[in-house]
């Protein structure tokens, strides 16, 4: 593994309350700015994935607030996989859409 000279500690990462606040801000931001109307297949694909991501983030928030952090981690993994899928399609949308 390459040494980048950067040392990270657990204090560099947001605590649980900060992480939850960030998720809530992202959830609101996605609701306020979500409006895609287009015949372009890429825009259509992206809008569906953004809608799903917003719902997943909402579920993660609810689970965290109710003390189900482990279950929220499963959805966080799902969200990460969705981001990877969107990025993969973005590389060559003509091939995959």
PDB file of C-alpha atoms in Angstrom:
ATOM      1  CA  UNK A   1       0.000   0.000   0.000  1.00  0.00           C
ATOM      2  CA  UNK A   2       1.376   3.415  -0.972  1.00  0.00           C
ATOM      3  CA  UNK A   3       2.225   5.740   1.882  1.00  0.00           C
ATOM      4  CA  UNK A   4       0.523   9.072   1.210  1.00  0.00           C
ATOM      5  CA  UNK A   5       1.846  10.720   4.355  1.00  0.00           C
ATOM      6  CA  UNK A   6      -1.740  11.253   5.559  1.00  0.00           C
ATOM      7  CA  UNK A   7      -2.587   9.794   8.920  1.00  0.00           C
ATOM      8  CA  UNK A   8      -6.252   9.450   9.742  1.00  0.00           C
ATOM      9  CA  UNK A   9      -7.668   8.875  13.172  1.00  0.00           C
ATOM     10  CA  UNK A  10     -11.201   8.213  14.289  1.00  0.00           C
ATOM     11  CA  UNK A  11     -11.426  11.859  15.357  1.00  0.00           C
ATOM     12  CA  UNK A  12     -11.199  12.820  11.646  1.00  0.00           C
ATOM     13  CA  UNK A  13     -14.542  11.176  10.943  1.00  0.00           C
ATOM     14  CA  UNK A  14     -17.913  12.684  11.893  1.00  0.00           C
ATOM     15  CA  UNK A  15     -19.536  11.323  15.012  1.00  0.00           C
ATOM     16  CA  UNK A  16     -22.950   9.644  14.828  1.00  0.00           C
ATOM     17  CA  UNK A  17     -24.889  12.875  15.329  1.00  0.00           C
ATOM     18  CA  UNK A  18     -22.868  14.709  12.673  1.00  0.00           C
ATOM     19  CA  UNK A  19     -23.244  11.847  10.189  1.00  0.00           C
ATOM     20  CA  UNK A  20     -27.000  11.732  10.754  1.00  0.00           C
ATOM     21  CA  UNK A  21     -27.222  15.520  10.302  1.00  0.00           C
ATOM     22  CA  UNK A  22     -25.311  15.220   7.015  1.00  0.00           C
ATOM     23  CA  UNK A  23     -27.702  12.522   5.784  1.00  0.00           C
ATOM     24  CA  UNK A  24     -30.709  14.649   6.716  1.00  0.00           C
ATOM     25  CA  UNK A  25     -29.262  17.639   4.851  1.00  0.00           C
ATOM     26  CA  UNK A  26     -28.627  15.477   1.790  1.00  0.00           C
ATOM     27  CA  UNK A  27     -32.179  14.085   1.951  1.00  0.00           C
ATOM     28  CA  UNK A  28     -33.666  17.591   2.007  1.00  0.00           C
ATOM     29  CA  UNK A  29     -31.313  18.820  -0.719  1.00  0.00           C
ATOM     30  CA  UNK A  30     -32.358  15.966  -3.007  1.00  0.00           C
ATOM     31  CA  UNK A  31     -36.046  16.721  -2.410  1.00  0.00           C
ATOM     32  CA  UNK A  32     -35.654  20.425  -3.120  1.00  0.00           C
ATOM     33  CA  UNK A  33     -33.710  19.956  -6.336  1.00  0.00           C
ATOM     34  CA  UNK A  34     -35.249  16.828  -7.791  1.00  0.00           C
ATOM     35  CA  UNK A  35     -36.944  17.541 -11.097  1.00  0.00           C
ATOM     36  CA  UNK A  36     -35.822  15.830 -14.277  1.00  0.00           C
ATOM     37  CA  UNK A  37     -38.037  15.788 -17.337  1.00  0.00           C
ATOM     38  CA  UNK A  38     -36.231  14.566 -20.423  1.00  0.00           C
ATOM     39  CA  UNK A  39     -36.388  12.081 -23.245  1.00  0.00           C
ATOM     40  CA  UNK A  40     -32.658  11.450 -22.865  1.00  0.00           C
ATOM     41  CA  UNK A  41     -32.130   7.848 -21.610  1.00  0.00           C
ATOM     42  CA  UNK A  42     -29.247   8.944 -19.378  1.00  0.00           C
ATOM     43  CA  UNK A  43     -31.412  11.593 -17.666  1.00  0.00           C
ATOM     44  CA  UNK A  44     -34.202   9.051 -17.247  1.00  0.00           C
ATOM     45  CA  UNK A  45     -31.816   6.465 -15.747  1.00  0.00           C
ATOM     46  CA  UNK A  46     -30.253   9.038 -13.450  1.00  0.00           C
ATOM     47  CA  UNK A  47     -33.601  10.404 -12.253  1.00  0.00           C
ATOM     48  CA  UNK A  48     -34.814   6.914 -11.311  1.00  0.00           C
ATOM     49  CA  UNK A  49     -31.604   6.237  -9.407  1.00  0.00           C
ATOM     50  CA  UNK A  50     -31.729   9.597  -7.625  1.00  0.00           C
ATOM     51  CA  UNK A  51     -35.308   8.914  -6.535  1.00  0.00           C
ATOM     52  CA  UNK A  52     -34.315   5.500  -5.218  1.00  0.00           C
ATOM     53  CA  UNK A  53     -31.252   6.934  -3.471  1.00  0.00           C
ATOM     54  CA  UNK A  54     -33.409   9.552  -1.756  1.00  0.00           C
ATOM     55  CA  UNK A  55     -35.789   6.870  -0.476  1.00  0.00           C
ATOM     56  CA  UNK A  56     -32.868   4.770   0.748  1.00  0.00           C
ATOM     57  CA  UNK A  57     -31.343   7.763   2.553  1.00  0.00           C
ATOM     58  CA  UNK A  58     -34.725   8.422   4.169  1.00  0.00           C
ATOM     59  CA  UNK A  59     -34.883   4.820   5.380  1.00  0.00           C
ATOM     60  CA  UNK A  60     -31.322   5.034   6.734  1.00  0.00           C
ATOM     61  CA  UNK A  61     -32.265   8.166   8.688  1.00  0.00           C
ATOM     62  CA  UNK A  62     -35.335   6.493  10.189  1.00  0.00           C
ATOM     63  CA  UNK A  63     -33.392   3.378  11.163  1.00  0.00           C
ATOM     64  CA  UNK A  64     -30.599   5.415  12.777  1.00  0.00           C
ATOM     65  CA  UNK A  65     -33.038   7.555  14.729  1.00  0.00           C
ATOM     66  CA  UNK A  66     -34.735   4.429  16.074  1.00  0.00           C
ATOM     67  CA  UNK A  67     -31.478   2.784  17.123  1.00  0.00           C
ATOM     68  CA  UNK A  68     -31.143   0.287  14.265  1.00  0.00           C
ATOM     69  CA  UNK A  69     -27.659   1.269  13.118  1.00  0.00           C
ATOM     70  CA  UNK A  70     -26.703  -2.224  11.979  1.00  0.00           C
ATOM     71  CA  UNK A  71     -29.729  -2.403   9.705  1.00  0.00           C
ATOM     72  CA  UNK A  72     -28.939   1.071   8.375  1.00  0.00           C
ATOM     73  CA  UNK A  73     -25.453  -0.182   7.454  1.00  0.00           C
ATOM     74  CA  UNK A  74     -27.037  -2.751   5.130  1.00  0.00           C
ATOM     75  CA  UNK A  75     -28.910   0.018   3.320  1.00  0.00           C
ATOM     76  CA  UNK A  76     -25.754   2.120   3.230  1.00  0.00           C
ATOM     77  CA  UNK A  77     -24.059  -0.740   1.372  1.00  0.00           C
ATOM     78  CA  UNK A  78     -27.012  -0.834  -1.041  1.00  0.00           C
ATOM     79  CA  UNK A  79     -26.641   2.913  -1.593  1.00  0.00           C
ATOM     80  CA  UNK A  80     -22.933   2.515  -2.310  1.00  0.00           C
ATOM     81  CA  UNK A  81     -23.661  -0.249  -4.837  1.00  0.00           C
ATOM     82  CA  UNK A  82     -26.180   2.019  -6.530  1.00  0.00           C
ATOM     83  CA  UNK A  83     -23.580   4.785  -6.836  1.00  0.00           C
ATOM     84  CA  UNK A  84     -21.132   2.306  -8.371  1.00  0.00           C
ATOM     85  CA  UNK A  85     -23.791   1.143 -10.855  1.00  0.00           C
ATOM     86  CA  UNK A  86     -24.583   4.711 -11.917  1.00  0.00           C
ATOM     87  CA  UNK A  87     -20.892   5.480 -12.325  1.00  0.00           C
ATOM     88  CA  UNK A  88     -20.412   2.304 -14.397  1.00  0.00           C
ATOM     89  CA  UNK A  89     -23.267   3.239 -16.736  1.00  0.00           C
ATOM     90  CA  UNK A  90     -21.953   6.810 -16.942  1.00  0.00           C
ATOM     91  CA  UNK A  91     -18.696   5.517 -18.439  1.00  0.00           C
ATOM     92  CA  UNK A  92     -20.502   4.354 -21.583  1.00  0.00           C
ATOM     93  CA  UNK A  93     -24.233   5.176 -21.457  1.00  0.00           C
ATOM     94  CA  UNK A  94     -24.757   4.312 -25.131  1.00  0.00           C
ATOM     95  CA  UNK A  95     -23.659   0.759 -24.445  1.00  0.00           C
ATOM     96  CA  UNK A  96     -25.800   0.213 -21.319  1.00  0.00           C
ATOM     97  CA  UNK A  97     -28.929   2.293 -21.885  1.00  0.00           C
TER      98      UNK A  97
END
